[in-house]
XYZ file of C-alpha atoms in Angstrom:
590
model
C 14.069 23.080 -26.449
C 12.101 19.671 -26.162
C 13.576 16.971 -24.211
C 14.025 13.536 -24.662
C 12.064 10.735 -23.370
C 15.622 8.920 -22.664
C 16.589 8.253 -19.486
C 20.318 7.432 -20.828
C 23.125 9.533 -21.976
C 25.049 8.820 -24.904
C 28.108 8.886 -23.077
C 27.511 5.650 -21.754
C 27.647 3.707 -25.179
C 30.436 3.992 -27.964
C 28.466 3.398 -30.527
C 24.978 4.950 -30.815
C 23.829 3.160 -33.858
C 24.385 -0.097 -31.743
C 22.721 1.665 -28.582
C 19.600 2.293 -30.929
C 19.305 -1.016 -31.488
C 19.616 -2.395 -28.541
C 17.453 0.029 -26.333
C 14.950 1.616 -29.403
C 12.160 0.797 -26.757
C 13.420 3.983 -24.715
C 12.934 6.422 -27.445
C 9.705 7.807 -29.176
C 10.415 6.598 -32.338
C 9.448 9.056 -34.711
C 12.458 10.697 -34.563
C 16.664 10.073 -35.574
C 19.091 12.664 -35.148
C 22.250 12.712 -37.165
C 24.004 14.696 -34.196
C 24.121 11.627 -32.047
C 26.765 10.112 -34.501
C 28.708 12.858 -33.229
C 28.045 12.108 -29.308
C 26.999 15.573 -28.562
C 23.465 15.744 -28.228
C 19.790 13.483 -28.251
C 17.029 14.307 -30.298
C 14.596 16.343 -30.220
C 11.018 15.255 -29.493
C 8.464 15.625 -32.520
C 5.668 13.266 -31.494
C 4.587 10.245 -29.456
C 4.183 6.839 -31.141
C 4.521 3.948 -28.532
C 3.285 0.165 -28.839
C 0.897 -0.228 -26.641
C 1.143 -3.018 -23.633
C -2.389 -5.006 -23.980
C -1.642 -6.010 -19.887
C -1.694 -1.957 -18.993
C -3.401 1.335 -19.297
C -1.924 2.411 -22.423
C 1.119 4.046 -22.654
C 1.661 3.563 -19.149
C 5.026 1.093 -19.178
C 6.950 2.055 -22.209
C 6.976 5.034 -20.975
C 8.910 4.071 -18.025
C 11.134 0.962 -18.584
C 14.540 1.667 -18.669
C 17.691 -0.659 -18.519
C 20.574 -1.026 -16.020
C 23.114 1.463 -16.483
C 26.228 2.599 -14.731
C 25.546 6.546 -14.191
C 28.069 9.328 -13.439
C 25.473 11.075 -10.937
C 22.671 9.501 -8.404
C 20.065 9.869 -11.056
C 19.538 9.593 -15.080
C 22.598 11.114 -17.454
C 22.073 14.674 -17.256
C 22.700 14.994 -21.307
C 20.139 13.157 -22.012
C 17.888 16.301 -21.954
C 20.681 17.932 -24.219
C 18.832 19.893 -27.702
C 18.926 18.362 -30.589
C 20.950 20.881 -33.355
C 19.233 18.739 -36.145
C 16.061 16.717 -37.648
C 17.736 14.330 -39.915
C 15.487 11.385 -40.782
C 13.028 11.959 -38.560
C 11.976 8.349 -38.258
C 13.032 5.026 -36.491
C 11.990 2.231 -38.565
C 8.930 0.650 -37.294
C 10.622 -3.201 -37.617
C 13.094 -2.354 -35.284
C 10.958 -0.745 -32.625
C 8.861 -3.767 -32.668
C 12.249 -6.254 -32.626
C 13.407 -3.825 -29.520
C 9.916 -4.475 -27.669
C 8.808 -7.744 -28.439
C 10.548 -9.494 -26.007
C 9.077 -6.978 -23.554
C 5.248 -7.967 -24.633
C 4.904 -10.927 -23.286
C 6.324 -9.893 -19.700
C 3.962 -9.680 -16.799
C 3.944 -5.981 -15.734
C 6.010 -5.483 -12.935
C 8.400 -7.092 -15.071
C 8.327 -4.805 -17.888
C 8.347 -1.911 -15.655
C 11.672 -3.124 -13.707
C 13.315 -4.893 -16.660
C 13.265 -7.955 -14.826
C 12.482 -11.478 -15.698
C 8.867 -12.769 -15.254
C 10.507 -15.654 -13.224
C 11.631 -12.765 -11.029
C 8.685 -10.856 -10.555
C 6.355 -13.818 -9.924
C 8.499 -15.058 -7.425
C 8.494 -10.932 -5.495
C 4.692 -10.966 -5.657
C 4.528 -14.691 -4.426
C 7.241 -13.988 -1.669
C 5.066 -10.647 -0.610
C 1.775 -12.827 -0.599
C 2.826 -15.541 1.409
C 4.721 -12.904 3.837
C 1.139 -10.944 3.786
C -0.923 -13.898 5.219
C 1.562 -15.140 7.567
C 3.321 -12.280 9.602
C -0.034 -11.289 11.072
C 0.406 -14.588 13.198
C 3.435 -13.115 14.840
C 2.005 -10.025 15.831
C 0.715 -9.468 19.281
C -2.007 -7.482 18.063
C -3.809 -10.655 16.984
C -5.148 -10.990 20.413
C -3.129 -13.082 21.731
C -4.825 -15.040 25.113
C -7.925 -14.125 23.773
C -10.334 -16.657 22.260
C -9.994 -18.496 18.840
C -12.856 -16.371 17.587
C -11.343 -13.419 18.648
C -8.225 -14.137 16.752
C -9.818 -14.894 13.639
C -11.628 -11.889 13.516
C -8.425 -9.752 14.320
C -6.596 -12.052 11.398
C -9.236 -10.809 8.683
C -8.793 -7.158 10.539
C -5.137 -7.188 9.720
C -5.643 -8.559 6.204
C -7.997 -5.906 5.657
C -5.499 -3.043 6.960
C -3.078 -4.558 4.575
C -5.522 -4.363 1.630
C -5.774 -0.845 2.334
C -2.427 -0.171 2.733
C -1.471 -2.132 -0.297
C -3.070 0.471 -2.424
C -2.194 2.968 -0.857
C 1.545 2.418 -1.901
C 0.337 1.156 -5.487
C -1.797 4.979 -5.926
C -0.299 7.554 -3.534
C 4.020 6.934 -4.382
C 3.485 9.323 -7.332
C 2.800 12.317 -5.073
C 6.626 11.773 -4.278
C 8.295 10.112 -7.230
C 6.060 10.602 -10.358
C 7.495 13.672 -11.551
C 11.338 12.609 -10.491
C 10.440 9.748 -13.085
C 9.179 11.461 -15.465
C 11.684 14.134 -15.685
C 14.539 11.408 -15.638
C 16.149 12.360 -12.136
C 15.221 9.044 -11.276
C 14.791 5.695 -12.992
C 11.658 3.887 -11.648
C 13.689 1.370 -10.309
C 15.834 3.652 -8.281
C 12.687 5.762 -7.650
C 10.472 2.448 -5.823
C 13.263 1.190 -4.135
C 13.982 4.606 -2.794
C 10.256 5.271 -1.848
C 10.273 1.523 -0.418
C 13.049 2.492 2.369
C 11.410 6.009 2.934
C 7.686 5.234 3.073
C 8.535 2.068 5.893
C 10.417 4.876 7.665
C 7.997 7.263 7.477
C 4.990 5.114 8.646
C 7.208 3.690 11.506
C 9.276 6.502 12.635
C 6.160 9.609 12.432
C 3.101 7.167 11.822
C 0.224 8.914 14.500
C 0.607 6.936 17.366
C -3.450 7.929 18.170
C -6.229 7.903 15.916
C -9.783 9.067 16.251
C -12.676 5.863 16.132
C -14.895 8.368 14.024
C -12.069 8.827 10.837
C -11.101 12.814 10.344
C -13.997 14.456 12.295
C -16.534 12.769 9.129
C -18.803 10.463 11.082
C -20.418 11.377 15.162
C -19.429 8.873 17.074
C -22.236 9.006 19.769
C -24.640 7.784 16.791
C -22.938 4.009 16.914
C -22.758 3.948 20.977
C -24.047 0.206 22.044
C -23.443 -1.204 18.457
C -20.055 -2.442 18.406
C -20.936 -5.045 15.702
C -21.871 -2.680 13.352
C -19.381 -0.434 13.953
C -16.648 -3.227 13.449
C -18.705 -4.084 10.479
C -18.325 -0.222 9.228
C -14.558 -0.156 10.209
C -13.772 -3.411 8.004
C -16.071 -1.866 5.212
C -14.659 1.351 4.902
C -11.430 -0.310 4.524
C -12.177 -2.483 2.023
C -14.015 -0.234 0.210
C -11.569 2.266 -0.321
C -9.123 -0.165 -1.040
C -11.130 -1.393 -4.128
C -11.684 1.932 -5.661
C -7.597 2.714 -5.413
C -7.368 -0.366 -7.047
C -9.313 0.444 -9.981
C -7.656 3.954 -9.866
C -4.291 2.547 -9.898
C -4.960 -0.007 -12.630
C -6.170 2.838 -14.825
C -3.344 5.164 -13.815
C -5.433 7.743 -12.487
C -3.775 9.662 -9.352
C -6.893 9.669 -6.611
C -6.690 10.805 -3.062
C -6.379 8.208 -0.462
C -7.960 10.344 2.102
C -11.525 11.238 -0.072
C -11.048 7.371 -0.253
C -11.726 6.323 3.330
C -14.028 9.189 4.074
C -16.528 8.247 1.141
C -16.532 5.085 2.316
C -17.032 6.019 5.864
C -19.531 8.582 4.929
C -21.705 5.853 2.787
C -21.403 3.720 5.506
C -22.418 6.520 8.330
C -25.279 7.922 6.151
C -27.028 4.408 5.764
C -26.382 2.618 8.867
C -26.878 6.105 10.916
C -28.629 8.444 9.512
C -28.355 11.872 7.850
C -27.396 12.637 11.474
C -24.271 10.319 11.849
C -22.704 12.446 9.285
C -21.100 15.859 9.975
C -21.724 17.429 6.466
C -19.401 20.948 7.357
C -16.137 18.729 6.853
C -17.857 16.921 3.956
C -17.685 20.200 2.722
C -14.803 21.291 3.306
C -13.501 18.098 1.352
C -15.589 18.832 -1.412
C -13.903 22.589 -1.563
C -9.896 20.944 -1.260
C -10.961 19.818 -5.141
C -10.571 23.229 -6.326
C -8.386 24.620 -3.715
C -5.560 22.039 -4.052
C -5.285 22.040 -7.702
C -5.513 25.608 -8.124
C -2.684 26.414 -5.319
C -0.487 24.067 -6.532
C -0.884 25.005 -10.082
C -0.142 28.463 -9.377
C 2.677 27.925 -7.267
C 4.060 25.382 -9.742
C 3.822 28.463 -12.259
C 5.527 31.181 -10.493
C 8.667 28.711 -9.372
C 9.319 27.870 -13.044
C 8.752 30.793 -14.351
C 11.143 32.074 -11.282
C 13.542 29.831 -12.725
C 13.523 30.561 -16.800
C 13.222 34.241 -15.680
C 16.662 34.457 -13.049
C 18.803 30.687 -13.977
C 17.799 30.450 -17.348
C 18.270 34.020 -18.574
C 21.562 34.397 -16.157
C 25.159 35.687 -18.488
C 26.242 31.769 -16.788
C 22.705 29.910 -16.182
C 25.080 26.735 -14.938
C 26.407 29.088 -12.244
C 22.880 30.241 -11.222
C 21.582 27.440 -10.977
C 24.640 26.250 -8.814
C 24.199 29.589 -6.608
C 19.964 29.023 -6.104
C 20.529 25.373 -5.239
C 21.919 25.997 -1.525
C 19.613 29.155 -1.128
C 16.104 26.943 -2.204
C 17.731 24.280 0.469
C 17.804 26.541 3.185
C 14.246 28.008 2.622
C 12.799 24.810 2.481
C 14.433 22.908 4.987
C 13.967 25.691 7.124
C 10.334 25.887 6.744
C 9.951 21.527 6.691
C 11.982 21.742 10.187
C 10.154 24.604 11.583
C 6.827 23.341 10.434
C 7.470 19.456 11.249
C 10.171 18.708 13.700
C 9.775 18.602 17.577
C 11.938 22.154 17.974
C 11.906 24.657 21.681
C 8.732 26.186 22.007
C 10.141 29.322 22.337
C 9.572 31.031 19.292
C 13.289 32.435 18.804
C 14.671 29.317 19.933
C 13.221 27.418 17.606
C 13.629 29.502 14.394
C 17.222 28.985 15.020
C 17.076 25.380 15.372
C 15.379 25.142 12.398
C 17.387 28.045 10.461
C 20.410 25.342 11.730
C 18.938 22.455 10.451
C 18.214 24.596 6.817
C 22.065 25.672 6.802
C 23.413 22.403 7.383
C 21.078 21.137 4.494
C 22.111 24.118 2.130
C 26.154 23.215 2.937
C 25.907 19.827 1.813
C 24.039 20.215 -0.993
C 26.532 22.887 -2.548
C 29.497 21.005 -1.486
C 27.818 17.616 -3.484
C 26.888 19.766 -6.151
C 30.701 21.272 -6.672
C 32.080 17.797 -6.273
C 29.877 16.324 -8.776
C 29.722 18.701 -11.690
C 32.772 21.131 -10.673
C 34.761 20.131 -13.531
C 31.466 20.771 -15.693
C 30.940 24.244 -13.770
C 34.838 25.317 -14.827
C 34.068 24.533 -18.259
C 31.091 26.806 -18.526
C 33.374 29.830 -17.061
C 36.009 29.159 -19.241
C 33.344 29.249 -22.429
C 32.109 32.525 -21.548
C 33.200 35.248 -23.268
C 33.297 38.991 -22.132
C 30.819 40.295 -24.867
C 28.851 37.607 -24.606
C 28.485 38.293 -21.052
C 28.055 41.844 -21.259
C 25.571 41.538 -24.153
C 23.610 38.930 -22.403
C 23.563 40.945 -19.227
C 21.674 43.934 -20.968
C 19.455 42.382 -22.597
C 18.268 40.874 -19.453
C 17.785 43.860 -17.860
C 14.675 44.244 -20.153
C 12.845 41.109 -19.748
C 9.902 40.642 -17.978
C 8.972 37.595 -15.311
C 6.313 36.360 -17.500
C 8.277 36.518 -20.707
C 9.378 33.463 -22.638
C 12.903 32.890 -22.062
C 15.301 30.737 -24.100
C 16.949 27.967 -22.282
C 20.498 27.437 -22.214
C 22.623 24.961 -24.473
C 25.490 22.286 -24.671
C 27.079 22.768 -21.374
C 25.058 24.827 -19.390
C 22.025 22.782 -19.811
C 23.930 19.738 -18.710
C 25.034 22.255 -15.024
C 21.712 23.277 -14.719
C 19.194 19.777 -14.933
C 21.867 18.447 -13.471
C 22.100 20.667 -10.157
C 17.444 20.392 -10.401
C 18.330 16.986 -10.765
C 19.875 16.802 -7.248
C 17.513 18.986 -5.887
C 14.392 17.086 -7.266
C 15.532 13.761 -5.921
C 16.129 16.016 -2.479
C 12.580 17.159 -2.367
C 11.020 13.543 -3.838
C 12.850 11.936 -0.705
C 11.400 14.765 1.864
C 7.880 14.101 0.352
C 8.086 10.304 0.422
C 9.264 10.268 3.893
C 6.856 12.614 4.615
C 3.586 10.692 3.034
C 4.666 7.645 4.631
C 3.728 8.929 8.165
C 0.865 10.689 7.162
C -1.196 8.660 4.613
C -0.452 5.739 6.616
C -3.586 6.895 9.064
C -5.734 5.836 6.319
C -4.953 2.017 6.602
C -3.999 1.858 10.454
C -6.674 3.888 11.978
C -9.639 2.046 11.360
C -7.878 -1.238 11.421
C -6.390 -0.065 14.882
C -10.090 1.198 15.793
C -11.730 -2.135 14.423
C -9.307 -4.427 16.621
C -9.901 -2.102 19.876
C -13.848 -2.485 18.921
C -12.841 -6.530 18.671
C -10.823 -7.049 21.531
C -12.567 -4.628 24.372
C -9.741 -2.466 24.427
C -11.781 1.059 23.004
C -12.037 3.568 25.766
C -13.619 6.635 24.715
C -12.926 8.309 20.938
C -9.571 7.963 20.995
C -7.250 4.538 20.197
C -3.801 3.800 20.910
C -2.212 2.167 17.809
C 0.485 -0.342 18.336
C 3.960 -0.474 16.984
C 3.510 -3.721 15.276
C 0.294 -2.339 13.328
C 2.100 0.864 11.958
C 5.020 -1.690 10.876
C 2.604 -3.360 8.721
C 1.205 -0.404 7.249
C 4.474 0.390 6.141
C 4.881 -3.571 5.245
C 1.691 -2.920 3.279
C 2.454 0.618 2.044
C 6.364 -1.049 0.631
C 4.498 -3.855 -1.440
C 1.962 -1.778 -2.962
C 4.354 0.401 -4.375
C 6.631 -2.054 -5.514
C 3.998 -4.094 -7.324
C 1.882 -1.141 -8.883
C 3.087 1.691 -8.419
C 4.682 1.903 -11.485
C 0.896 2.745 -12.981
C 0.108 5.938 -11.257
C 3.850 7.143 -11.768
C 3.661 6.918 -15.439
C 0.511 9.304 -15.675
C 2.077 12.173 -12.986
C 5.828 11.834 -14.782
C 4.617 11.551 -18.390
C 0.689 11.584 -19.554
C -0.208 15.202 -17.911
C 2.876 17.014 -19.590
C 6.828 16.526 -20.433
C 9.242 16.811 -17.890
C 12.355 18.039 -17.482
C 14.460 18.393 -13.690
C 13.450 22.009 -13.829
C 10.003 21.331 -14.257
C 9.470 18.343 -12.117
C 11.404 20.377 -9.509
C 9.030 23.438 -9.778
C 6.219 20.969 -9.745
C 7.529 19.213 -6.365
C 9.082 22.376 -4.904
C 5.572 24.151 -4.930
C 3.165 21.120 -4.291
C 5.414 20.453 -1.031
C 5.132 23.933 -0.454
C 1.901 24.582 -0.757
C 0.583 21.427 1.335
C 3.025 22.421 4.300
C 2.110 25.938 4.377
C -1.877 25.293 3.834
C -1.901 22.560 6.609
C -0.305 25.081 8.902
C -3.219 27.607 8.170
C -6.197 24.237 8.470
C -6.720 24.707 4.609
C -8.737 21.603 3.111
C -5.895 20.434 1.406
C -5.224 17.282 -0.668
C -1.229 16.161 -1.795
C -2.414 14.094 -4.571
C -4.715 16.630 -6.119
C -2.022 19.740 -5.277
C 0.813 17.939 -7.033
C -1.557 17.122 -10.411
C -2.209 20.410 -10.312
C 1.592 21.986 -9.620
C 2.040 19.324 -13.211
C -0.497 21.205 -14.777
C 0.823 24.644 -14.036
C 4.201 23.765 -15.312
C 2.492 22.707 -18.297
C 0.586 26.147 -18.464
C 3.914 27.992 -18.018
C 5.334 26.653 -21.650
C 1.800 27.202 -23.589
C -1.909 25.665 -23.315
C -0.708 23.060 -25.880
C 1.849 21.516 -23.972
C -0.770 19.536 -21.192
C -2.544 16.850 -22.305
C -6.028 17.612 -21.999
C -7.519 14.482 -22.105
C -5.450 12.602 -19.502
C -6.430 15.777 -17.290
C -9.991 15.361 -17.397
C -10.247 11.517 -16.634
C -8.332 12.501 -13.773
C -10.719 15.096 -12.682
C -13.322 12.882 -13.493
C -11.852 9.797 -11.131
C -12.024 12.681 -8.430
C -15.675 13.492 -8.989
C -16.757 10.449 -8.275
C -14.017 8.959 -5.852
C -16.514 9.862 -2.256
C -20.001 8.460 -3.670
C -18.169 5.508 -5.052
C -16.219 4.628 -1.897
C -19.832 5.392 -0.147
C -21.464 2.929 -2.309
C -18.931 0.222 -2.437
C -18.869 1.020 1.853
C -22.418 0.396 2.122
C -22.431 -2.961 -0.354
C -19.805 -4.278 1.969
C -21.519 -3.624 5.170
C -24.596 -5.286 4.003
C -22.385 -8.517 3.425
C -20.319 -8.530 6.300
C -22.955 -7.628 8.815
C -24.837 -10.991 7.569
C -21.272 -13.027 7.285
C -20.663 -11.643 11.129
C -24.275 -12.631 12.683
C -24.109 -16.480 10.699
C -20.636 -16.799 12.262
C -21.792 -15.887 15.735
C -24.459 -18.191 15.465
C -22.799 -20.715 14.214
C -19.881 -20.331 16.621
């Protein structure tokens, strides 16, 4: 079973000849299934054929755009991923994919993306601009009472934070939404303005209050003692230099990490401007290493969850029931661990496996009652269909089927239970890991703007800074608008380019990457998000055959990660050189 690129169900239309027509820009169009005059099922996949966009990477938005719909569940109609029972004229014709779309060419991309007007999204990315260059004037970490000089400086600072943090939200939203996207859980408008609301909570709510001058132990800070100016100079560099090389990332679509980012740039800068000295080349290292260790981890855990899943759900006498009974159970283990691992619980030890074991129960309650509320009537349906030889037949041959073997997936009804209970559960664990990479990647933007405006204002003591509540409110600000405006890119390459999709696989994918970056981070593991979910999509992709990952989207992504540190170290060092000769013209001159 192949599944659809859809993110509709047929259900929602009375006529699918008419829906064709109307929305032929949502399906790969080298297929048309007879079966969907009968409203059972979509078609099945053969091969992908889509006009490109000459504003994008190709591929990138018609993979994603989608029209308003009114669904029967929180994410994309769960039969949409239904099998197709026949091939019947295999082909749409190529005048009406091009009628469907060619309205859609001429939009601005944001506005092909959310199926808005370009009217629309010109007046969003006008509205964020303006908002961008004027709410650093109501901020008190401006400097106000300090000189006019002082205030410019700290203007640019800000600006520069939000450059950072821009791209940030444009590159880094797939680690949480990219493969609920691509597997249809989520539309990607649902999916941004769900990531908008978490990733501002995240950044404000657990966004490090205290940040290190020297960026994650890369740089020693005793080598810039007495040279303030070039340290601000390095701060402001470092920012923009990582900012332009997620920028070019994003535009292409390739998923980079934001932390190798700021540390290449910092390290350029460091290794110039200090010495071989001003660079401690152990954690250099040890960054180098998380490009192997992140992608393998995740791609093995990715593997053994969805094989877990074909192996005990899919091969179950009632896969819609498994699924429906491992739902609560893979809610209380990872709730459990999130809570133990990330909340402020006792410090006893007892005490606080409790309160998190609490926290994990509560979580595993709701989601079964939502889950029998939502596809009950679906669930008594699939009991009623069984039949007792079926059952009994089904049950042996189960017995005798190994964890690595192949494993049919379910039909009809029970395929509709069980993406739609993953379904639930992926949009679960995107939300978790949004939240979540909203207070952590936000460091990458704040602390070396919050360092930079301590440097500016007099108010560094020591290697540690105090960031303000106003500055992690505009890394979020920043953080929302990237994501908004671009994030769309990125997202198209983790949900669709790498491999297809479905909610079992995106969950697997998610499930482990989550997994594996909480549990590795406990143990001080070099450990990157971005490259541990690419390579949890990978390992999905290994689970159903070599064939089915796209080697050449995996290799420019490699590729983009290969060069992401000496890149941000050259672009760092470039950018020094300017703004160290902007900085002593404007001292002079002022």
């Amino acid at each position: 079973m192949t599944p659809s690129y859809c993110l509709y169900s047929t259900r929602n239309t009375t006529n699918p000849e008419a829906f064709f027509l109307h929305n032929c820009h949502l399906f790969v169009p080298r297929y048309r299934s007879s079966s969907l005059i009968h409203g059972t099922h979509l078609p099945r996949k053969d091969s992908l054929f889509f006009k490109p966009y000459p504003l994008l990477p190709k591929s990138s938005l018609s993979l994603l755009i989608s029209k308003p719909t009114r669904f029967a569940h929180p994410f994309a109609a769960l039969s949409s991923f239904a099998e197709a029972e026949g091939e019947e004229g295999r082909k749409i014709k190529a005048e009406e994919h091009q009628e469907g779309a060619k309205t859609d060419d001429d939009l601005p991309g944001m506005a092909q993306a959310f199926h808005i007007s370009s009217s629309t999204a010109s007046a969003i990315s006008i509205c964020t601009a303006f908002a961008a260059l004027s709410l650093p004037f109501f901020m008190k970490s401006l400097g106000q009472g300090l000189g006019l000089k002082t205030k410019l400086l700290s203007y640019v600072t800000l600006l520069f934070g939000f450059f950072m943090a821009w791209n940030i939200g444009a590159n880094d939203v797939a680690n949480a939404m990219g493969t609920s996207v691509g597997s249809g859980a989520l539309t990607i408008r649902q999916a941004v303005l769900t990531a908008a609301v978490l990733e501002f909570s995240g950044a404000f709510l657990m966004g490090t209050h205290v940040t290190s001058t020297m960026q994650k132990g890369i740089l020693v800070a005793n080598v810039f003692q007495g040279r303030d100016t070039l340290l601000f100079a390095g701060l402001l560099s470092s920012l923009a230099a990582a900012g332009t090389w997620l920028q070019v990332a994003s535009y292409y679509g390739w998923p980079v990490s934001t932390t190798h980012c700021i540390i290449g740039s910092m390290v350029g800068f460091g290794l110039i401007y200090g010495g071989p000295g001003a660079v401690f080349w152990s954690s250099l290292a040890k960054v180098a290493s998380s490009w192997v260790i992140s992608p393998l981890m995740g791609a093995l855990g990715s593997f053994l969850v969805y094989k877990f899943i074909r192996r005990f759900v899919y091969s179950a006498p009632n896969p819609g029931q498994a699924a429906a009974a491992a739902a609560p159970i893979a809610v209380l283990v990872g709730v459990t661990a999130i809570s133990f691992a990330a909340l402020p619980l006792s410090k006893t030890l007892p005490l606080a496996l409790a309160q998190a074991l609490a926290c994990g129960s509560a979580g595993a309650i709701i989601v079964d009652r939502i889950i029998r509320k939502q596809l009950g009537h679906l669930l008594i349906e699939s009991d009623s269909s069984q039949s007792e030889p079926r059952q009994k037949n089904t049950t042996t041959h189960n017995e005798s089927i190994g964890f690595l073997a192949e494993v049919a997936g379910p039909k009809g009804t029970q395929l509709e239970i069980v993406y739609g209970v993953f379904g639930y559960m992926q949009v679960l664990s995107a939300c978790f890991m949004s939240f979540a990479h909203g207070g952590n990647d936000v460091s990458n933007a704040i602390g070396p703007l919050a360092a930079a405006l301590s440097i500016l204002q007099g108010s560094a003591s020591g290697a540690e800074i105090v960031i303000p509540t106003d500055v992690l409110a505009w890394g979020g600000f920043g953080i929302v608008a990237g994501l908004m405006m671009w994030g769309y890119r990125v997202i198209a390459t983790i949900g669709k380019k790498i491999t297809e999709l479905t909610p079992t696989r995106g969950f697997a994918a998610e499930f482990a990457a989550a997994s594996v970056v909480l549990f590795a981070s406990k143990l001080g593991l070099p450990i990157s998000a971005t490259h541990t979910l690419v390579g949890a999509v990978v390992g999905v992709g290994f689970a159903r055959g070599l064939n089915s990952v796209r080697a050449e989207t995996v290799r420019e992504i490699v590729a983009s990660w290969a060069v992401t540190i000496p890149v941000g170290a050259l672009f760092a060092v470039f950018y020094t050189w300017i703004l160290t000769k902007l900085l002593s013209i404007y001292t002079v001159s002022v």
